[in-house]
Coordinates of C-alpha atoms and ligand atoms in Angstrom, one line a residue:
X187 CA 0.9 51.3 -71.7
X188 CA -0.1 49.2 -74.4
X189 CA 0.3 45.6 -74.8
X190 CA 4.1 44.5 -74.7
X191 CA 5.0 41.3 -76.7
X192 CA 7.9 39.8 -75.0
X193 CA 10.1 36.6 -76.4
X194 CA 12.2 34.9 -73.7
X195 CA 14.9 32.8 -75.2
X196 CA 16.6 29.8 -73.1
X197 CA 18.3 26.6 -73.9
X198 CA 20.1 24.9 -71.1
X199 CA 19.2 23.7 -67.6
X200 CA 20.8 26.5 -65.7
X201 CA 18.8 29.3 -67.9
X202 CA 15.5 27.4 -67.7
X203 CA 16.0 27.2 -63.6
X204 CA 16.5 30.8 -63.4
X205 CA 14.1 32.1 -66.0
X206 CA 11.4 29.8 -64.8
X207 CA 10.0 32.2 -62.2
X208 CA 10.4 35.2 -64.6
X209 CA 8.3 33.4 -67.0
X210 CA 5.6 32.5 -64.5
X211 CA 5.5 36.1 -63.2
X212 CA 5.3 37.6 -66.7
X213 CA 2.1 35.3 -67.6
X214 CA 0.3 36.7 -64.7
X215 CA 0.8 40.4 -66.0
X216 CA -2.4 41.4 -67.9
X217 CA -0.5 43.8 -70.3
X218 CA 1.9 41.5 -71.3
X219 CA 1.9 38.8 -74.1
X220 CA 4.7 36.5 -73.0
X221 CA 6.2 33.9 -75.6
X222 CA 9.0 31.4 -74.8
X223 CA 11.5 30.0 -77.4
X224 CA 13.8 27.2 -76.3
X225 CA 16.8 26.6 -78.3
X226 CA 17.3 22.9 -77.2
X227 CA 20.8 23.5 -76.7
X228 CA 20.4 20.8 -73.9
X229 CA 17.6 18.2 -74.4
X230 CA 17.0 16.0 -71.3
X231 CA 18.3 18.3 -68.8
X232 CA 16.1 21.4 -70.4
X233 CA 13.0 19.2 -70.4
X234 CA 13.4 18.0 -66.8
X235 CA 13.4 21.9 -65.8
X236 CA 10.6 22.5 -68.5
X237 CA 8.0 19.8 -66.9
X238 CA 8.9 20.6 -63.2
X239 CA 7.7 24.3 -63.9
X240 CA 5.1 23.7 -66.0
X241 CA 6.4 25.6 -68.9
X242 CA 5.4 24.7 -72.6
X243 CA 7.3 26.5 -75.1
X244 CA 6.0 28.5 -78.1
X245 CA 8.9 27.7 -80.0
X246 CA 11.4 24.7 -79.8
X247 CA 14.3 25.0 -82.3
X248 CA 15.6 21.3 -81.3
X249 CA 19.1 22.3 -82.0
X250 CA 21.2 19.8 -79.7
X251 CA 23.8 17.6 -81.5
X252 CA 25.8 15.3 -79.3
X253 CA 29.3 16.8 -78.4
X254 CA 28.1 19.7 -80.2
X255 CA 30.7 22.4 -81.1
X256 CA 30.4 25.9 -80.1
X257 CA 30.6 27.3 -83.5
X258 CA 28.0 24.8 -85.1
X259 CA 25.6 25.7 -82.2
X260 CA 26.1 29.4 -82.7
X261 CA 25.6 29.1 -86.4
X262 CA 22.4 26.9 -85.9
X263 CA 21.2 29.4 -83.3
X264 CA 21.1 32.5 -85.5
X265 CA 19.7 30.6 -88.6
X266 CA 16.7 28.9 -86.7
X267 CA 16.0 32.2 -84.7
X268 CA 16.0 34.8 -87.3
X269 CA 12.9 33.7 -89.0
X270 CA 10.9 33.9 -85.4
X271 CA 12.2 37.1 -84.7
X272 CA 11.3 38.5 -88.1
X273 CA 7.6 37.2 -87.7
X274 CA 7.1 37.8 -84.1
X275 CA 8.6 41.2 -83.8
X276 CA 8.9 41.2 -80.1
X277 CA 9.1 44.5 -78.4
X278 CA 11.6 43.0 -76.0
X279 CA 13.9 39.8 -75.9
X280 CA 14.9 38.3 -72.4
X281 CA 18.1 36.0 -72.3
X282 CA 19.7 34.8 -69.1
X283 CA 23.4 34.6 -68.2
X284 CA 26.3 33.4 -70.2
X285 CA 25.6 30.5 -72.6
X286 CA 26.1 30.1 -76.3
X287 CA 21.9 30.4 -76.4
X288 CA 21.9 33.4 -74.5
X289 CA 24.8 35.5 -76.6
X290 CA 23.5 34.1 -79.9
X291 CA 20.1 35.2 -79.3
X292 CA 21.1 38.3 -77.8
X293 CA 23.1 39.3 -80.8
X294 CA 20.4 37.7 -83.3
X295 CA 17.8 40.2 -81.5
X296 CA 20.1 43.1 -81.7
X297 CA 20.8 42.5 -85.3
X298 CA 17.0 42.9 -85.9
X299 CA 17.0 45.9 -83.7
X300 CA 14.9 44.5 -81.1
X301 CA 15.8 45.6 -77.5
X302 CA 17.5 42.9 -75.4
X303 CA 17.0 42.6 -71.8
X304 CA 19.8 40.4 -69.8
X305 CA 18.9 38.6 -66.8
X306 CA 21.8 38.2 -64.9
X307 CA 23.9 40.8 -66.0
X308 CA 27.4 42.1 -65.1
X309 CA 28.8 38.9 -63.6
X310 CA 32.7 39.0 -64.2
X311 CA 36.0 37.1 -63.7
X312 CA 37.9 39.5 -66.2
X313 CA 39.5 36.2 -67.2
X314 CA 38.4 35.5 -70.7
X315 CA 39.3 32.2 -70.6
X316 CA 37.8 31.4 -67.2
X317 CA 35.1 30.2 -67.4
X318 CA 35.3 29.8 -71.1
X319 CA 33.6 30.9 -73.2
X320 CA 31.1 32.3 -70.9
X321 CA 33.2 35.3 -70.0
X322 CA 32.9 36.4 -73.4
X323 CA 29.3 35.4 -73.9
X324 CA 28.0 37.5 -71.1
X325 CA 30.1 40.6 -71.9
X326 CA 29.0 40.5 -75.4
X327 CA 25.3 40.2 -74.2
X328 CA 26.0 43.3 -71.8
X329 CA 27.2 45.5 -74.7
X330 CA 23.9 44.9 -76.6
X331 CA 21.5 44.9 -73.9
X332 CA 19.1 47.8 -73.3
X333 CA 17.9 46.7 -70.0
X334 CA 20.5 45.0 -67.8
X335 CA 19.3 43.2 -64.7
X336 CA 22.2 43.1 -62.4
X337 CA 21.8 40.5 -59.5
X338 CA 23.9 42.5 -57.0
X339 CA 25.4 45.9 -56.6
X340 CA 28.9 44.2 -57.2
X341 CA 27.5 43.3 -60.7
X342 CA 25.9 46.8 -60.9
X343 CA 29.5 48.4 -60.2
X344 CA 31.2 46.1 -62.9
X345 CA 28.9 47.4 -65.6
X346 CA 29.1 51.0 -64.4
X347 CA 33.0 50.5 -64.8
X348 CA 32.6 49.3 -68.4
X349 CA 30.4 52.3 -69.3
X350 CA 27.8 50.1 -70.7
X351 CA 24.8 51.9 -72.6
X352 CA 22.1 49.8 -71.4
X353 CA 19.8 50.7 -68.2
X354 CA 21.0 48.9 -65.1
X355 CA 18.4 47.5 -62.5
X356 CA 19.6 45.7 -59.5
X357 CA 17.1 42.9 -58.7
X358 CA 18.8 40.0 -57.1
X359 CA 19.0 36.7 -58.8
X360 CA 15.8 34.7 -59.7
X361 CA 18.0 31.3 -58.8
X362 CA 16.8 32.5 -55.0
X363 CA 13.1 33.1 -56.3
X364 CA 13.2 29.4 -57.6
X365 CA 14.9 28.0 -54.5
X366 CA 12.5 29.4 -52.1
X367 CA 9.5 28.1 -53.8
X368 CA 11.2 24.6 -53.9
X369 CA 12.5 24.3 -50.6
X370 CA 9.1 25.4 -49.1
X371 CA 7.4 22.9 -50.6
X372 CA 10.2 20.2 -50.1
X373 CA 9.9 21.2 -45.9
X374 CA 6.2 21.1 -46.0
X375 CA 5.7 17.7 -47.4
X376 CA 7.0 14.7 -45.7
X377 CA 5.6 12.4 -48.4
X378 CA 7.4 14.3 -50.9
X379 CA 10.5 14.1 -49.2
X380 CA 10.2 10.4 -48.7
X381 CA 9.5 10.1 -52.5
X382 CA 12.7 12.0 -53.3
X383 CA 14.8 10.0 -50.7
X384 CA 13.7 6.6 -52.0
X385 CA 16.2 6.5 -55.1
X386 CA 19.0 7.2 -52.6
X387 CA 18.1 4.7 -50.1
X388 CA 21.7 3.2 -50.1
X389 CA 22.9 6.5 -48.5
X390 CA 24.2 5.6 -44.9
X391 CA 22.3 8.2 -42.8
X392 CA 25.1 8.0 -40.2
X393 CA 27.8 9.4 -42.9
X394 CA 28.2 12.9 -44.1
X395 CA 26.9 13.7 -47.6
X396 CA 29.3 15.5 -50.1
X397 CA 27.1 16.7 -53.1
X398 CA 29.3 17.1 -56.1
X399 CA 28.6 18.8 -59.5
X400 CA 31.4 19.4 -62.4
X401 CA 31.1 20.5 -65.9
X402 CA 33.1 23.5 -66.8
X403 CA 34.9 23.3 -70.3
X404 CA 38.2 24.7 -68.8
X405 CA 38.4 21.7 -66.7
X406 CA 38.3 19.2 -69.2
X407 CA 41.0 16.8 -69.4
X408 CA 43.6 17.4 -66.6
X409 CA 41.4 19.3 -64.2
X410 CA 38.5 16.6 -64.2
X411 CA 41.3 13.5 -63.7
X412 CA 42.5 15.9 -60.7
X413 CA 38.8 16.2 -59.3
X414 CA 38.1 12.5 -59.8
X415 CA 41.5 11.9 -57.9
X416 CA 40.8 14.2 -54.8
X417 CA 37.1 12.4 -54.8
X418 CA 38.6 9.1 -54.9
X419 CA 40.9 9.7 -52.0
X420 CA 38.1 11.3 -50.2
X421 CA 35.9 8.0 -50.6
X422 CA 38.6 6.3 -48.8
X423 CA 37.1 7.8 -45.6
X424 CA 34.5 5.7 -43.4
X425 CA 32.7 8.9 -42.6
X426 CA 31.3 9.9 -46.0
X427 CA 29.0 9.1 -48.8
X428 CA 29.6 11.1 -52.1
X429 CA 27.0 11.9 -54.6
X430 CA 28.2 13.3 -57.9
X431 CA 25.0 13.5 -60.5
X432 CA 27.1 13.6 -63.6
X433 CA 26.3 16.1 -66.4
X434 CA 25.7 14.5 -69.7
X435 CA 28.4 16.2 -71.7
X436 CA 30.6 13.2 -73.0
X437 CA 33.8 15.2 -71.8
X438 CA 32.4 14.7 -68.4
X439 CA 30.5 11.4 -68.1
X440 CA 33.4 9.4 -69.8
X441 CA 36.4 10.4 -67.3
X442 CA 34.1 10.5 -64.2
X443 CA 32.5 7.2 -64.5
X444 CA 35.9 5.5 -65.3
X445 CA 37.7 7.1 -62.4
X446 CA 34.8 6.5 -59.8
X447 CA 32.5 3.9 -61.0
X448 CA 32.2 0.7 -58.9
X449 CA 32.8 2.4 -55.3
X450 CA 30.4 1.6 -52.8
X451 CA 30.0 5.0 -51.2
X452 CA 30.4 6.9 -54.5
X453 CA 27.1 7.3 -56.5
X454 CA 27.0 8.7 -59.8
X455 CA 23.4 9.2 -61.0
X456 CA 22.6 11.3 -64.1
X457 CA 21.6 14.8 -63.9
X458 CA 18.8 14.9 -61.3
X459 CA 15.7 16.8 -61.6
X460 CA 15.5 20.0 -60.0
X461 CA 13.5 19.0 -57.2
X462 CA 15.5 16.1 -56.4
X463 CA 18.6 17.9 -56.4
X464 CA 17.2 20.6 -54.2
X465 CA 16.4 17.7 -51.8
X466 CA 19.8 16.4 -51.9
X467 CA 21.3 20.1 -51.3
X468 CA 19.3 20.2 -48.4
X469 CA 20.7 17.1 -46.9
X470 CA 24.3 17.7 -48.0
X471 CA 27.0 18.5 -45.4
X472 CA 29.5 20.2 -48.0
X473 CA 29.1 20.7 -51.7
X474 CA 32.0 20.5 -54.2
X475 CA 31.1 22.2 -57.3
X476 CA 32.2 24.3 -60.5
X477 CA 28.6 25.4 -61.2
X478 CA 27.4 28.8 -61.1
X479 CA 23.9 28.3 -59.8
X480 CA 24.7 25.9 -57.2
X481 CA 27.4 28.5 -55.7
X482 CA 24.5 30.7 -55.4
X483 CA 22.1 28.2 -53.9
X484 CA 24.3 26.3 -51.3
X485 CA 25.4 29.5 -49.3
X486 CA 21.5 30.5 -49.1
X487 CA 21.0 26.8 -47.4
X488 CA 24.0 27.3 -45.1
X489 CA 26.0 24.7 -46.7
X490 CA 29.8 25.2 -47.2
X491 CA 31.1 25.2 -50.8
X492 CA 34.4 24.1 -52.2
X493 CA 34.4 26.2 -55.5
X494 CA 36.7 24.0 -58.0
X495 CA 37.5 27.1 -60.2
X496 CA 40.8 29.3 -60.1
X497 CA 38.4 32.4 -60.0
X498 CA 34.7 33.1 -59.7
X499 CA 32.2 35.4 -61.1
X500 CA 30.3 35.2 -57.8
X501 CA 32.7 36.6 -55.4
X502 CA 29.9 37.7 -52.7
X503 CA 29.9 34.4 -50.9
X504 CA 33.5 34.3 -51.2
X505 CA 33.8 37.7 -49.2
X506 CA 31.0 36.5 -46.8
X507 CA 33.3 33.5 -45.9
X508 CA 30.8 30.8 -47.1
X509 CA 33.0 29.6 -50.0
X510 CA 36.6 28.2 -50.3
X511 CA 38.1 28.7 -53.7
X512 CA 39.9 25.4 -54.2
X513 CA 40.8 25.1 -58.2
X514 CA 41.3 21.8 -59.4
X515 CA 44.5 20.8 -57.5
X516 CA 44.5 17.4 -55.7
X517 CA 45.9 18.8 -52.7
X518 CA 43.8 22.0 -52.3
X519 CA 40.5 20.1 -52.8
X520 CA 41.7 17.5 -50.1
X521 CA 42.9 20.3 -47.5
X522 CA 39.6 22.2 -47.7
X523 CA 37.4 19.2 -47.5
X524 CA 39.6 17.7 -44.4
X525 CA 39.1 21.1 -42.5
X526 CA 35.4 21.2 -43.1
X527 CA 35.1 17.6 -42.4
X528 CA 37.4 17.4 -39.3
X529 CA 37.0 20.8 -37.7
X530 CA 33.6 21.5 -36.4
X531 CA 34.5 24.9 -35.4
X532 CA 35.8 25.6 -39.1
X533 CA 32.9 23.9 -40.2
X534 CA 30.5 26.1 -38.2
X535 CA 32.2 29.2 -39.6
X536 CA 31.5 28.6 -42.9
X537 CA 28.0 27.2 -42.6
X538 CA 26.2 30.2 -41.5
X539 CA 23.5 30.9 -44.0
X540 CA 23.8 34.1 -46.0
X541 CA 21.8 35.5 -49.1
X542 CA 24.2 38.2 -50.9
X543 CA 22.2 36.8 -54.1
X544 CA 18.6 37.5 -53.4
X545 CA 15.5 37.8 -51.6
X546 CA 13.0 35.9 -53.7
X547 CA 11.7 39.1 -55.3
X548 CA 14.0 39.2 -58.4
X549 CA 11.5 38.2 -61.0
X550 CA 9.0 40.9 -59.4
X551 CA 11.2 43.5 -60.0
X552 CA 12.2 42.4 -63.4
X553 CA 8.3 42.6 -64.3
X554 CA 7.9 45.8 -62.6
X555 CA 10.7 47.5 -64.7
X556 CA 9.4 45.9 -67.9
X557 CA 6.1 47.4 -67.2
X558 CA 7.4 50.9 -66.4
X559 CA 6.5 50.7 -62.7
X560 CA 9.1 52.0 -59.7
X561 CA 11.6 49.4 -58.7
X562 CA 12.6 48.9 -55.3
X563 CA 16.3 47.8 -56.1
X564 CA 17.5 44.5 -54.5
X565 CA 20.0 45.5 -51.7
X566 CA 21.9 42.4 -49.4
X567 CA 22.1 45.0 -46.7
X568 CA 18.5 45.4 -46.4
X569 CA 17.5 41.7 -46.5
X570 CA 20.0 41.6 -43.5
X571 CA 17.3 43.3 -41.4
X572 CA 14.7 40.9 -42.4
X573 CA 14.5 38.6 -39.3
X574 CA 15.5 34.9 -39.9
X575 CA 12.2 33.6 -41.5
X576 CA 10.6 30.3 -40.1
X577 CA 11.4 28.7 -43.7
X578 CA 13.5 25.7 -43.1
X579 CA 14.9 22.6 -45.1
X580 CA 13.6 19.4 -43.7
X581 CA 17.2 18.7 -42.1
X582 CA 16.5 21.6 -39.7
X583 CA 19.1 24.3 -41.2
X584 CA 17.6 27.7 -41.6
X585 CA 17.5 29.2 -45.0
X586 CA 17.7 32.7 -45.9
X587 CA 19.1 34.1 -43.0
X588 CA 21.6 36.9 -43.9
X589 CA 24.6 37.9 -41.9
X590 CA 26.9 40.9 -41.7
Ligands
UD1_182 C1 26.5 24.6 -71.2 C2 26.7 26.0 -71.1 C3 27.5 26.4 -69.6 C4 26.5 25.9 -68.7 C5 26.1 24.4 -68.8 C6 25.1 24.2 -68.0 C7 27.7 27.1 -73.2 C8 28.9 27.4 -73.8 N1 28.3 26.6 -71.9 O1 27.5 23.9 -71.3 O2 27.7 27.8 -69.5 O3 27.0 26.1 -67.4 O4 25.6 24.4 -70.1 O5 24.8 22.8 -67.9 O6 26.7 27.5 -73.4 N2 24.0 16.9 -73.4 C9 23.1 16.0 -73.5 N3 22.0 16.2 -73.1 C10 21.7 17.4 -72.4 C11 22.7 18.5 -72.4 C12 23.8 18.2 -73.0 O7 23.2 14.8 -74.0 O8 20.3 17.6 -72.0 C13 25.5 16.5 -73.9 C14 25.3 16.9 -75.6 O9 26.5 15.5 -76.0 C15 26.1 18.2 -75.8 C16 26.8 18.2 -74.8 O10 26.3 17.5 -73.4 O11 26.5 18.2 -77.0 C17 27.5 19.6 -74.4 O12 26.5 20.4 -74.1 P1 26.8 22.1 -74.3 O13 25.2 22.9 -74.1 O14 27.4 22.5 -75.7 O15 27.6 22.6 -73.3 P2 27.7 22.3 -71.6 O16 28.9 21.8 -71.3 O17 26.2 21.6 -71.2
UDP183 N1 20.8 21.0 -60.9 C1 20.0 20.2 -61.1 N2 20.1 18.8 -61.2 C2 21.5 18.6 -61.0 C3 22.4 19.4 -60.8 C4 22.1 20.5 -60.7 O1 18.6 20.7 -61.5 O2 21.8 17.2 -61.3 C5 20.3 22.5 -60.7 C6 21.0 23.4 -59.6 O3 20.1 23.4 -58.6 C7 21.3 24.8 -60.3 C8 21.5 24.4 -61.6 O4 20.9 23.0 -61.9 O5 20.1 25.4 -60.0 C9 22.6 24.5 -62.2 O6 23.2 24.2 -63.3 P1 24.7 23.7 -63.9 O7 25.3 23.5 -63.0 O8 24.1 23.0 -65.1 O9 25.0 25.3 -64.9 P2 25.6 26.5 -64.2 O10 24.9 26.9 -63.2 O11 27.2 26.0 -63.9 O12 25.5 27.2 -65.5

């Protein structure tokens, strides 16, 4: 094999976290020239991740505009990326997931007749407006993609049922690669834990920690008002602390701070750097989220999750019983939270650690395929036979333990 030139393109926090282990693996591969282009769809939240993983982009399009519209962003990505594609002529462009960056970059490469590799291919809700616009974005990329890196057998089945043309490889999700490295580092270093805990010294250790994230467009307006009402009612309990690192989108910041600000046991930091967030995830009792990545991370750490969406493209943890879909109705959120807070037996059922999303080798499999080596595809069943490893977050709960 001659030298391959690869261009990885991403622009938001979750893409950066999930592409980072792959970018690091590509950099170690002698036959590959690996270039990174960030669109800057996110700025502060992206830079937090680039700094943590030590990634210095070769190109930074710097496209974030406050409260940017989807069309303005999409147009800007096409315009700014095209000269780079033309000048660099990579053999393969890698994009991740379902963001506007991924969709526009994938199409721009397709227009230039450059092969596209889609990391985290095949996730579906089959509801075009949930999540919006992500369901459309990932379908577009899967239609255009030549190499489709599906994280699970389920996502492969979705692609097969759509008769896509690209080659499908089941790899596991790279989010687990990043999580394993990070949780191992936190577990091994007491001084690091103390440093990460310092900004949260006000949290009462005798109370249960509820960790919240929420930022989906389809929940703007009434959905967020409901989520905040439910959190306000939950915060009246004397036995909980709530931490909600608030996404920088003004449509999220405004309503959340207005509804929840000024309560002693509700903490609303801005977006946390990845390491700090992973530490809080390790300390959490339950997690309320509409995030994709957090839905994958929390079950891996044995943290029960209330998913504040009507449908999810990540049904694996739902089927395994680690997740409750609560949507954005106040009563549903409260009922599920109370079940987990007040019924220890129910909590124990939800808190078994499972890893249907990956085994930490996703990036290696993707690199193997790109380099033309045989790939041992990821199987959640195969990881079940791996004995529970000694890897544990500092709170003592096991991680990466599979269950039937
Ligand atoms: C985007 C993705 C979504 C992903 C989410 C992860 C699309 C359509 N949506 O949504 O799939 O789950 O990122 O976080 O691609 N902002 C800042 N600083 C930042 C980031 C955002 O100020 O570092 C503000 C800006 O005003 C920006 C706004 O948030 O205009 C919205 O950002 P945008 O990337 O359009 O959408 P997200 O809601 O972040
Ligand atoms: N995350 C983080 N800081 C935070 C909240 C989340 O680093 O304050 C990480 C989290 O560990 C996960 C990812 O961000 O890996 C999820 O990103 P996000 O919720 O923005 O997007 P989604 O996964 O919904 O696309």
